[in-house]
Amino acid sequence: NVLKDMVHGAGQVRTNGRYSIYFNENAIIEAVLNKINDITDITISDNSNFTPKGSGIEINFVFSIAGGTGSGSFMDVAYLVKIALAGNEEVTSTGFIVLPDVFNAMQQGVSMLSTKPNSYGALMDLDYLMQNNVENLGLSINFSNRIIEIDSNPFDIVFTVNNKNASGETINHIDDISEQIGLAMFTGASELSANVGSVYDNIKSLLVDKELDIEDKRAWACGMGVSELFYDGNTLGNIYARRVTAAMIDNLLNNNEDAQKLADVFIDDPAVSIRENEGNDFLIDSLLSSTPNYQFSGLDDLQDGKNVIQAYLKNVESTAEETIAENYNLRLGSVTSNLQNEVNIIINKDNGVGNAKAFLNDLKGQLLIFQEEMDSEEAIFKISQAQLSNQIQNDLNQLQNISSGIGFYLKRGEIKNSKQSISDIANQQGINIHEIFRRQFAKNFFNSLIRKVDEHTESLEIIEQRLRNVRQDAIGRANSLANSATSRNKIFVIDLHKHDLNKAYASHTDYLIKDLIESLNLSNSIYDFHQSSEEIISNYFWNYSRRLPKAMDFRNKSIEEVLADLPQEQQNEIARKLLNKSKALWQWSSEGYKVDHQISEDFVIGLKGSNNEFKKAFEGLTDAGNSNIEFVNTGVSNKITCYRMEAAVPVFGVKGIKEYENEYNLRKKRASSMNYHIDNNWLTNMKRENFSLWPLIKEDKSLSLWVFGFVYNFIRLNDNGNYEVYSLRQGDPLEGYWYELSEYRDSAFEKFKKEGFAEELEELVNKRQNEDGEIRTREIANSIKVDYRNQYAQLNISTEDLKKAHFKKIADLIRSEINFTTIELY
């Protein structure tokens, strides 16, 4: 029935996960072969980004056993990969098993009901296949197209990854678990690969030789942890470079005192010279002279005076118009060219855009003043022109009158004066024509120049807006980089560069606008930004700023230099934190079984150089009798890596297994319970062999649990002098769930065993130790060894009375408790 619901995954049903593999075996093998071919292709040596390490093939399997897909398919996939890689030498398979606790921490409810039973079933299946004699079990995997005979363990090394480390520190999100596993896999393929591989080889030898087994159970479950000390000088360099971009743009957009005189200097420049106020006529004088090239020659024929004057004035007008038009075009072309050059010169300096905008604004203001003056002067000359025209007509009429009749010869003096007056007025009218032309063309000149100024202003506004957007983007990028470096406290990484973030700021002395201009591949440099996209503009600034000396100093600074600047005490503290962050995400226990060895810790610490002074900081930080620390020269300048491997215990020793087992057994009692195993043939064999995660002969844990009951105050001597035990199942809620056993210690112990309190107490003790973490649990164990009797035992009989015959059973029990704590307790 569960198969029909398999649409978006296995639905936390392990058999569904296996079912999906059954029909995709060939696709899996083909995918593995293609990937191996890609990795081992000879052309990979041409890839400068990746350098092959060693000649072997390392396969990492990462999966959760809480759900259905990974939990149901991981073993089949492991064996399919073995088939795909058959014939290759030095193939190592490593499993990273994510236990269910992190998922349960993230989410509760119905969707999580099967996580622990699934996990227990998966670990039981895996434990069955991780036996030393797996090839003699006669097991196989029957796919649609092939049968795989199981003649080897699915994995060489297996890491169980939980959400708590030995200190009881808890990870509450799967992303952090993924980060840790990712760091481990990367480290295994990095410059530390050979040394990590050597640790693996040593552990594999111990596992094969059964050196770490407990009772008849093979040890195969390991713990690992990775931490990094990281100095991200590249990010600091990038932050600094982006801030330099913003500072340079601020410089360009703001004007300075030089902007105040730029317009006047340009207007009065001899190559420009267009001032038209305060008595200056520089422009109109360059366009046309104020007087015609020749003057009116006078009147001879009185009958045709009007036509003669009109002919003269028309000739003046046409000559002036031709001359001024030519001069106008030359001057306008010259001045607009000079304007373009001036804008280019101004914009490509410090405060360039701001000064250029101020220059154009001031220039336009003055041009408008000049234009207004031309308007008013033209109006005056036009009035004069009209007046003179009337006067010429009147004078001609008067001259006509006095020149006719019998008094002609008597009025020759008056006629001569009248002719001279008319000639003078005609010449003045010729001047008026020039002056009006000069003003009209000057106005057109200023209009055209104003339009050019407006065009440049519009271009500058485009440039300004694009620069502001580039600045905003640069600041945004810098802030984003800075925030990412400070906002999230990475669980497994120590970021040393955080301390230098306050140094990644730009000063005005760090850059030269002149150097930026020289780096641009543009004919008009910054002015051409109005034709460039913001992305291109940003790249211009980026390519300049990222190569600045201070940016390169950040990028080239090694972690050794950073550490060398710190006092030894601070270096020691950093080393301690680095080791602490590398604590394996698991907890383990002997679960009361006697062992004659301690779990080993192997550290591989990657430093840039073999003579690194930072080694001293690790002295005395690890257990000298139980830890092996190896320093490796990696040549990597920006990080120090600490890889830790703890190995190994039988899987029952992994903390949490007992809880998974209890949930598994509870769920199996239900009639509707689904199967938490993937292969009925394997399960049948396990049942026939009475296979268990636990040793076949379980020691009686009653004594150890009795002792830990006192240690964790789940058993106590009450105010009435009787021993009582805490029990949610049998205790009286009105009495705080305490259940009274007996006044006599031996009787209380027997009742504790016979009435089933040990099983419940084991759950309570395991829970407490999980909460405390491995380190705290060991501390408590050490204190028990030192002074169990006086600190924990809660005796209600004196030492003298214990020597009496009728207290012999009590005395023997106390002796057994003390022997357990001093001799057997691990």
CSV table of N, CA and C in Angstrom, one decimal, residues 337-477:
chain,number,residue,atom,x,y,z
A,337,SER,N,34.0,73.4,-30.1
A,337,SER,CA,35.1,72.4,-29.9
A,337,SER,C,35.9,72.7,-28.7
A,338,ASN,N,36.2,74.0,-28.4
A,338,ASN,CA,36.9,74.3,-27.2
A,338,ASN,C,36.0,74.0,-25.9
A,339,LEU,N,34.7,74.1,-26.1
A,339,LEU,CA,33.8,73.7,-25.0
A,339,LEU,C,34.0,72.2,-24.7
A,340,GLN,N,33.9,71.4,-25.7
A,340,GLN,CA,34.1,70.0,-25.5
A,340,GLN,C,35.4,69.7,-24.9
A,341,ASN,N,36.5,70.3,-25.4
A,341,ASN,CA,37.8,70.1,-24.8
A,341,ASN,C,37.9,70.5,-23.3
A,342,GLU,N,37.2,71.7,-23.0
A,342,GLU,CA,37.2,72.2,-21.7
A,342,GLU,C,36.5,71.2,-20.7
A,343,VAL,N,35.3,70.7,-21.2
A,343,VAL,CA,34.6,69.8,-20.4
A,343,VAL,C,35.4,68.5,-20.1
A,344,ASN,N,36.1,68.0,-21.2
A,344,ASN,CA,36.9,66.8,-21.0
A,344,ASN,C,38.0,67.1,-20.0
A,345,ILE,N,38.7,68.2,-20.1
A,345,ILE,CA,39.8,68.6,-19.2
A,345,ILE,C,39.3,68.6,-17.8
A,346,ILE,N,38.1,69.3,-17.6
A,346,ILE,CA,37.6,69.5,-16.2
A,346,ILE,C,37.2,68.1,-15.6
A,347,ILE,N,36.4,67.3,-16.4
A,347,ILE,CA,35.8,66.1,-15.9
A,347,ILE,C,36.8,65.0,-15.6
A,348,ASN,N,38.0,65.1,-16.2
A,348,ASN,CA,39.0,64.1,-16.0
A,348,ASN,C,40.0,64.5,-15.0
A,349,LYS,N,39.6,65.2,-14.0
A,349,LYS,CA,40.4,65.6,-12.9
A,349,LYS,C,39.7,65.3,-11.6
A,350,ASP,N,40.4,65.6,-10.5
A,350,ASP,CA,39.7,65.5,-9.2
A,350,ASP,C,38.5,66.4,-9.2
A,351,ASN,N,37.4,65.9,-8.6
A,351,ASN,CA,36.1,66.6,-8.5
A,351,ASN,C,35.6,66.9,-10.0
A,352,GLY,N,35.9,66.1,-10.9
A,352,GLY,CA,35.6,66.3,-12.3
A,352,GLY,C,34.2,66.5,-12.7
A,353,VAL,N,33.3,65.6,-12.3
A,353,VAL,CA,31.9,65.7,-12.7
A,353,VAL,C,31.3,66.9,-12.0
A,354,GLY,N,31.6,67.0,-10.7
A,354,GLY,CA,31.0,68.2,-9.9
A,354,GLY,C,31.4,69.5,-10.5
A,355,ASN,N,32.7,69.6,-10.8
A,355,ASN,CA,33.3,70.9,-11.3
A,355,ASN,C,32.7,71.1,-12.7
A,356,ALA,N,32.6,70.1,-13.5
A,356,ALA,CA,32.1,70.2,-14.9
A,356,ALA,C,30.6,70.7,-14.9
A,357,LYS,N,29.8,70.1,-14.0
A,357,LYS,CA,28.5,70.6,-13.9
A,357,LYS,C,28.4,72.0,-13.4
A,358,ALA,N,29.2,72.4,-12.4
A,358,ALA,CA,29.2,73.8,-12.0
A,358,ALA,C,29.7,74.7,-13.1
A,359,PHE,N,30.7,74.3,-13.8
A,359,PHE,CA,31.2,75.1,-15.0
A,359,PHE,C,30.1,75.3,-16.0
A,360,LEU,N,29.4,74.3,-16.4
A,360,LEU,CA,28.4,74.4,-17.4
A,360,LEU,C,27.2,75.2,-16.9
A,361,ASN,N,26.9,75.1,-15.6
A,361,ASN,CA,25.8,75.9,-15.1
A,361,ASN,C,26.1,77.4,-15.0
A,362,ASP,N,27.4,77.7,-14.6
A,362,ASP,CA,27.8,79.1,-14.6
A,362,ASP,C,27.9,79.6,-16.0
A,363,LEU,N,28.4,78.8,-16.9
A,363,LEU,CA,28.6,79.2,-18.3
A,363,LEU,C,27.2,79.6,-18.9
A,364,LYS,N,26.3,78.7,-18.7
A,364,LYS,CA,24.9,78.9,-19.2
A,364,LYS,C,24.3,80.2,-18.6
A,365,GLY,N,24.5,80.4,-17.4
A,365,GLY,CA,24.0,81.7,-16.7
A,365,GLY,C,24.6,82.9,-17.4
A,366,GLN,N,25.9,82.9,-17.7
A,366,GLN,CA,26.5,84.0,-18.3
A,366,GLN,C,26.1,84.2,-19.7
A,367,LEU,N,25.9,83.1,-20.4
A,367,LEU,CA,25.4,83.1,-21.8
A,367,LEU,C,24.0,83.7,-21.9
A,368,LEU,N,23.2,83.4,-20.9
A,368,LEU,CA,21.9,84.0,-20.9
A,368,LEU,C,21.9,85.5,-20.7
A,369,ILE,N,22.9,85.9,-19.8
A,369,ILE,CA,23.1,87.4,-19.6
A,369,ILE,C,23.5,88.0,-20.9
A,370,PHE,N,24.5,87.4,-21.6
A,370,PHE,CA,25.0,88.0,-22.9
A,370,PHE,C,23.8,88.0,-23.9
A,371,GLN,N,23.0,87.0,-23.9
A,371,GLN,CA,21.9,86.9,-24.8
A,371,GLN,C,20.9,88.1,-24.5
A,372,GLU,N,20.6,88.3,-23.3
A,372,GLU,CA,19.7,89.4,-22.9
A,372,GLU,C,20.3,90.7,-23.3
A,373,GLU,N,21.6,90.9,-23.2
A,373,GLU,CA,22.2,92.2,-23.6
A,373,GLU,C,22.1,92.3,-25.1
A,374,MET,N,22.3,91.2,-25.8
A,374,MET,CA,22.1,91.3,-27.3
A,374,MET,C,20.7,91.7,-27.7
A,375,ASP,N,19.8,91.1,-27.0
A,375,ASP,CA,18.3,91.4,-27.2
A,375,ASP,C,18.1,92.9,-27.0
A,376,SER,N,18.5,93.5,-25.9
A,376,SER,CA,18.2,94.9,-25.6
A,376,SER,C,18.9,95.8,-26.5
A,377,GLU,N,20.2,95.5,-26.9
A,377,GLU,CA,20.9,96.3,-27.8
A,377,GLU,C,20.3,96.2,-29.2
A,378,GLU,N,19.9,95.0,-29.6
A,378,GLU,CA,19.3,94.9,-31.0
A,378,GLU,C,18.0,95.8,-31.0
A,379,ALA,N,17.3,95.8,-30.0
A,379,ALA,CA,16.0,96.5,-30.0
A,379,ALA,C,16.3,98.0,-30.1
A,380,ILE,N,17.4,98.5,-29.5
A,380,ILE,CA,17.8,99.9,-29.6
A,380,ILE,C,18.2,100.2,-31.0
A,381,PHE,N,19.0,99.3,-31.6
A,381,PHE,CA,19.4,99.6,-33.0
A,381,PHE,C,18.3,99.5,-34.0
A,382,LYS,N,17.4,98.7,-33.7
A,382,LYS,CA,16.2,98.6,-34.6
A,382,LYS,C,15.3,99.9,-34.5
A,383,ILE,N,15.2,100.4,-33.3
A,383,ILE,CA,14.5,101.7,-33.2
A,383,ILE,C,15.2,102.8,-33.9
A,384,SER,N,16.5,102.8,-33.8
A,384,SER,CA,17.4,103.8,-34.4
A,384,SER,C,17.2,103.6,-36.0
A,385,GLN,N,17.2,102.3,-36.4
A,385,GLN,CA,17.1,102.1,-37.8
A,385,GLN,C,15.8,102.6,-38.4
A,386,ALA,N,14.7,102.4,-37.7
A,386,ALA,CA,13.4,102.9,-38.1
A,386,ALA,C,13.4,104.5,-38.1
A,387,GLN,N,14.0,105.0,-37.1
A,387,GLN,CA,14.0,106.5,-37.0
A,387,GLN,C,14.9,107.1,-38.2
A,388,LEU,N,16.0,106.5,-38.4
A,388,LEU,CA,16.9,107.0,-39.5
A,388,LEU,C,16.2,106.8,-40.9
A,389,SER,N,15.5,105.7,-41.0
A,389,SER,CA,14.8,105.5,-42.3
A,389,SER,C,13.8,106.6,-42.6
A,390,ASN,N,13.1,107.0,-41.6
A,390,ASN,CA,12.1,108.1,-41.7
A,390,ASN,C,12.8,109.4,-42.0
A,391,GLN,N,13.9,109.5,-41.2
A,391,GLN,CA,14.6,110.8,-41.4
A,391,GLN,C,15.2,110.9,-42.8
A,392,ILE,N,15.7,109.8,-43.4
A,392,ILE,CA,16.2,109.8,-44.8
A,392,ILE,C,15.1,110.2,-45.7
A,393,GLN,N,13.9,109.6,-45.5
A,393,GLN,CA,12.8,109.9,-46.4
A,393,GLN,C,12.4,111.4,-46.3
A,394,ASN,N,12.3,111.9,-45.1
A,394,ASN,CA,12.0,113.3,-44.9
A,394,ASN,C,13.0,114.2,-45.5
A,395,ASP,N,14.3,113.8,-45.3
A,395,ASP,CA,15.4,114.7,-45.8
A,395,ASP,C,15.4,114.7,-47.4
A,396,LEU,N,15.1,113.5,-47.9
A,396,LEU,CA,15.0,113.4,-49.4
A,396,LEU,C,13.9,114.2,-49.9
A,397,ASN,N,12.7,114.2,-49.2
A,397,ASN,CA,11.6,115.0,-49.6
A,397,ASN,C,11.9,116.5,-49.5
A,398,GLN,N,12.6,116.9,-48.4
A,398,GLN,CA,12.9,118.3,-48.3
A,398,GLN,C,14.0,118.7,-49.3
A,399,LEU,N,14.9,117.8,-49.6
A,399,LEU,CA,15.9,118.1,-50.6
A,399,LEU,C,15.3,118.3,-51.9
A,400,GLN,N,14.3,117.5,-52.2
A,400,GLN,CA,13.6,117.6,-53.5
A,400,GLN,C,12.9,118.9,-53.6
A,401,ASN,N,12.3,119.4,-52.5
A,401,ASN,CA,11.6,120.7,-52.5
A,401,ASN,C,12.5,121.8,-52.7
A,402,ILE,N,13.6,121.8,-52.0
A,402,ILE,CA,14.5,123.0,-52.1
A,402,ILE,C,15.3,123.0,-53.4
A,403,SER,N,15.3,121.8,-54.0
A,403,SER,CA,16.1,121.7,-55.3
A,403,SER,C,15.3,122.0,-56.5
A,404,SER,N,14.0,122.3,-56.4
A,404,SER,CA,13.2,122.5,-57.5
A,404,SER,C,12.8,124.0,-57.5
A,405,GLY,N,12.4,124.6,-58.5
A,405,GLY,CA,11.9,126.0,-58.6
A,405,GLY,C,13.0,127.0,-58.9
A,406,ILE,N,12.6,128.2,-58.9
A,406,ILE,CA,13.5,129.3,-59.4
A,406,ILE,C,14.6,129.6,-58.4
A,407,GLY,N,14.4,129.1,-57.2
A,407,GLY,CA,15.4,129.4,-56.1
A,407,GLY,C,16.6,128.4,-56.0
A,408,PHE,N,16.7,127.6,-57.1
A,408,PHE,CA,17.6,126.5,-57.0
A,408,PHE,C,19.1,127.0,-56.8
A,409,TYR,N,19.4,128.0,-57.6
A,409,TYR,CA,20.7,128.5,-57.6
A,409,TYR,C,21.0,129.3,-56.3
A,410,LEU,N,20.0,129.8,-55.7
A,410,LEU,CA,20.1,130.5,-54.5
A,410,LEU,C,20.3,129.6,-53.3
A,411,LYS,N,20.0,128.3,-53.4
A,411,LYS,CA,20.0,127.4,-52.3
A,411,LYS,C,21.1,126.3,-52.4
A,412,ARG,N,22.1,126.6,-53.2
A,412,ARG,CA,23.1,125.5,-53.4
A,412,ARG,C,23.8,125.1,-52.0
A,413,GLY,N,24.0,126.1,-51.2
A,413,GLY,CA,24.6,125.7,-49.9
A,413,GLY,C,23.7,124.8,-49.0
A,414,GLU,N,22.5,125.2,-49.0
A,414,GLU,CA,21.5,124.4,-48.2
A,414,GLU,C,21.4,123.0,-48.8
A,415,ILE,N,21.4,122.9,-50.2
A,415,ILE,CA,21.3,121.6,-50.8
A,415,ILE,C,22.5,120.7,-50.5
A,416,LYS,N,23.7,121.4,-50.5
A,416,LYS,CA,24.9,120.6,-50.2
A,416,LYS,C,24.8,120.1,-48.8
A,417,ASN,N,24.4,120.9,-47.9
A,417,ASN,CA,24.3,120.4,-46.5
A,417,ASN,C,23.3,119.3,-46.3
A,418,SER,N,22.2,119.4,-47.1
A,418,SER,CA,21.2,118.4,-47.0
A,418,SER,C,21.7,117.1,-47.6
A,419,LYS,N,22.5,117.2,-48.7
A,419,LYS,CA,23.0,115.9,-49.2
A,419,LYS,C,24.0,115.3,-48.3
A,420,GLN,N,24.8,116.1,-47.6
A,420,GLN,CA,25.8,115.6,-46.6
A,420,GLN,C,25.1,114.9,-45.5
A,421,SER,N,24.0,115.6,-45.0
A,421,SER,CA,23.3,115.0,-43.9
A,421,SER,C,22.7,113.7,-44.3
A,422,ILE,N,22.1,113.6,-45.5
A,422,ILE,CA,21.5,112.3,-46.0
A,422,ILE,C,22.6,111.3,-46.1
A,423,SER,N,23.8,111.6,-46.6
A,423,SER,CA,24.9,110.7,-46.7
A,423,SER,C,25.3,110.2,-45.3
A,424,ASP,N,25.4,111.1,-44.4
A,424,ASP,CA,25.8,110.7,-43.0
A,424,ASP,C,24.7,109.7,-42.4
A,425,ILE,N,23.4,110.1,-42.7
A,425,ILE,CA,22.4,109.2,-42.1
A,425,ILE,C,22.5,107.8,-42.8
A,426,ALA,N,22.7,107.8,-44.1
A,426,ALA,CA,22.9,106.5,-44.8
A,426,ALA,C,24.0,105.7,-44.3
A,427,ASN,N,25.1,106.4,-44.0
A,427,ASN,CA,26.3,105.6,-43.4
A,427,ASN,C,25.9,105.1,-42.0
A,428,GLN,N,25.2,105.9,-41.3
A,428,GLN,CA,24.8,105.5,-39.9
A,428,GLN,C,23.8,104.3,-40.1
A,429,GLN,N,23.0,104.3,-41.1
A,429,GLN,CA,22.1,103.2,-41.3
A,429,GLN,C,22.8,102.0,-41.7
A,430,GLY,N,23.9,102.1,-42.4
A,430,GLY,CA,24.8,101.0,-42.7
A,430,GLY,C,25.4,100.4,-41.4
A,431,ILE,N,25.8,101.3,-40.5
A,431,ILE,CA,26.3,100.8,-39.2
A,431,ILE,C,25.2,100.1,-38.5
A,432,ASN,N,24.0,100.6,-38.5
A,432,ASN,CA,22.9,100.0,-37.8
A,432,ASN,C,22.7,98.5,-38.4
A,433,ILE,N,22.8,98.5,-39.7
A,433,ILE,CA,22.6,97.1,-40.3
A,433,ILE,C,23.7,96.2,-39.7
A,434,HIS,N,24.9,96.6,-39.6
A,434,HIS,CA,26.0,95.8,-39.1
A,434,HIS,C,25.7,95.4,-37.6
A,435,GLU,N,25.3,96.4,-36.8
A,435,GLU,CA,25.1,96.2,-35.4
A,435,GLU,C,23.9,95.3,-35.2
A,436,ILE,N,22.9,95.4,-36.0
A,436,ILE,CA,21.8,94.5,-35.8
A,436,ILE,C,22.2,93.1,-36.2
A,437,PHE,N,22.9,92.9,-37.3
A,437,PHE,CA,23.4,91.6,-37.7
A,437,PHE,C,24.3,91.0,-36.6
A,438,ARG,N,25.1,91.8,-36.1
A,438,ARG,CA,26.0,91.4,-35.0
A,438,ARG,C,25.2,90.8,-33.8
A,439,ARG,N,24.2,91.5,-33.4
A,439,ARG,CA,23.4,91.1,-32.3
A,439,ARG,C,22.6,89.8,-32.6
A,440,GLN,N,22.0,89.8,-33.8
A,440,GLN,CA,21.2,88.7,-34.2
A,440,GLN,C,22.0,87.4,-34.3
A,441,PHE,N,23.2,87.5,-34.9
A,441,PHE,CA,24.0,86.3,-35.0
A,441,PHE,C,24.6,85.9,-33.7
A,442,ALA,N,24.8,87.0,-32.8
A,442,ALA,CA,25.3,86.7,-31.5
A,442,ALA,C,24.3,85.9,-30.7
A,443,LYS,N,23.0,86.3,-30.8
A,443,LYS,CA,22.0,85.6,-30.1
A,443,LYS,C,21.9,84.2,-30.6
A,444,ASN,N,21.9,84.0,-32.0
A,444,ASN,CA,21.9,82.6,-32.5
A,444,ASN,C,23.1,81.9,-32.0
A,445,PHE,N,24.3,82.5,-31.9
A,445,PHE,CA,25.5,81.9,-31.4
A,445,PHE,C,25.3,81.4,-30.0
A,446,PHE,N,24.8,82.3,-29.2
A,446,PHE,CA,24.6,82.0,-27.7
A,446,PHE,C,23.5,80.9,-27.6
A,447,ASN,N,22.4,81.0,-28.5
A,447,ASN,CA,21.4,79.9,-28.4
A,447,ASN,C,22.0,78.6,-28.7
A,448,SER,N,22.8,78.5,-29.8
A,448,SER,CA,23.5,77.3,-30.2
A,448,SER,C,24.5,76.8,-29.1
A,449,LEU,N,25.2,77.7,-28.5
A,449,LEU,CA,26.1,77.4,-27.5
A,449,LEU,C,25.4,76.9,-26.2
A,450,ILE,N,24.3,77.5,-25.9
A,450,ILE,CA,23.5,77.1,-24.8
A,450,ILE,C,23.0,75.7,-25.0
A,451,ARG,N,22.5,75.4,-26.3
A,451,ARG,CA,22.1,74.1,-26.6
A,451,ARG,C,23.2,73.0,-26.4
A,452,LYS,N,24.4,73.4,-26.8
A,452,LYS,CA,25.6,72.6,-26.6
A,452,LYS,C,25.8,72.4,-25.1
A,453,VAL,N,25.7,73.5,-24.3
A,453,VAL,CA,25.9,73.4,-22.9
A,453,VAL,C,24.8,72.4,-22.3
A,454,ASP,N,23.6,72.6,-22.8
A,454,ASP,CA,22.5,71.7,-22.3
A,454,ASP,C,22.8,70.2,-22.6
A,455,GLU,N,23.3,70.0,-23.8
A,455,GLU,CA,23.7,68.7,-24.3
A,455,GLU,C,24.7,68.1,-23.3
A,456,HIS,N,25.8,68.9,-23.1
A,456,HIS,CA,26.8,68.4,-22.2
A,456,HIS,C,26.3,68.2,-20.8
A,457,THR,N,25.4,69.1,-20.3
A,457,THR,CA,24.8,69.0,-19.0
A,457,THR,C,24.0,67.7,-18.9
A,458,GLU,N,23.2,67.4,-20.0
A,458,GLU,CA,22.4,66.2,-20.0
A,458,GLU,C,23.3,65.0,-20.0
A,459,SER,N,24.4,65.0,-20.7
A,459,SER,CA,25.4,63.9,-20.7
A,459,SER,C,26.0,63.7,-19.3
A,460,LEU,N,26.3,64.9,-18.6
A,460,LEU,CA,26.8,64.8,-17.3
A,460,LEU,C,25.8,64.3,-16.3
A,461,GLU,N,24.6,64.6,-16.5
A,461,GLU,CA,23.5,64.1,-15.6
A,461,GLU,C,23.4,62.6,-15.7
A,462,ILE,N,23.5,62.1,-17.0
A,462,ILE,CA,23.5,60.7,-17.2
A,462,ILE,C,24.8,60.0,-16.5
A,463,ILE,N,25.9,60.7,-16.7
A,463,ILE,CA,27.1,60.2,-16.1
A,463,ILE,C,27.0,60.2,-14.6
A,464,GLU,N,26.5,61.3,-14.0
A,464,GLU,CA,26.3,61.4,-12.6
A,464,GLU,C,25.4,60.3,-12.0
A,465,GLN,N,24.2,60.1,-12.7
A,465,GLN,CA,23.3,59.0,-12.2
A,465,GLN,C,23.9,57.7,-12.3
A,466,ARG,N,24.7,57.4,-13.4
A,466,ARG,CA,25.3,56.1,-13.5
A,466,ARG,C,26.4,55.9,-12.4
A,467,LEU,N,27.1,57.0,-12.2
A,467,LEU,CA,28.1,56.9,-11.1
A,467,LEU,C,27.5,56.7,-9.8
A,468,ARG,N,26.4,57.4,-9.5
A,468,ARG,CA,25.7,57.2,-8.2
A,468,ARG,C,25.2,55.7,-8.1
A,469,ASN,N,24.7,55.2,-9.2
A,469,ASN,CA,24.3,53.8,-9.1
A,469,ASN,C,25.4,52.9,-8.9
A,470,VAL,N,26.5,53.1,-9.6
A,470,VAL,CA,27.7,52.3,-9.4
A,470,VAL,C,28.2,52.5,-8.0
A,471,ARG,N,28.2,53.7,-7.5
A,471,ARG,CA,28.6,53.9,-6.1
A,471,ARG,C,27.7,53.1,-5.1
A,472,GLN,N,26.4,53.2,-5.3
A,472,GLN,CA,25.5,52.5,-4.5
A,472,GLN,C,25.7,51.0,-4.5
A,473,ASP,N,26.0,50.5,-5.7
A,473,ASP,CA,26.3,49.1,-5.9
A,473,ASP,C,27.6,48.7,-5.2
A,474,ALA,N,28.6,49.5,-5.3
A,474,ALA,CA,29.9,49.3,-4.7
A,474,ALA,C,29.7,49.2,-3.1
A,475,ILE,N,29.0,50.2,-2.6
A,475,ILE,CA,28.8,50.2,-1.1
A,475,ILE,C,28.0,49.0,-0.7
A,476,GLY,N,26.9,48.7,-1.5
A,476,GLY,CA,26.1,47.5,-1.2
A,476,GLY,C,27.0,46.2,-1.2
A,477,ARG,N,27.8,46.1,-2.2
A,477,ARG,CA,28.7,44.9,-2.2
A,477,ARG,C,29.7,44.9,-1.0
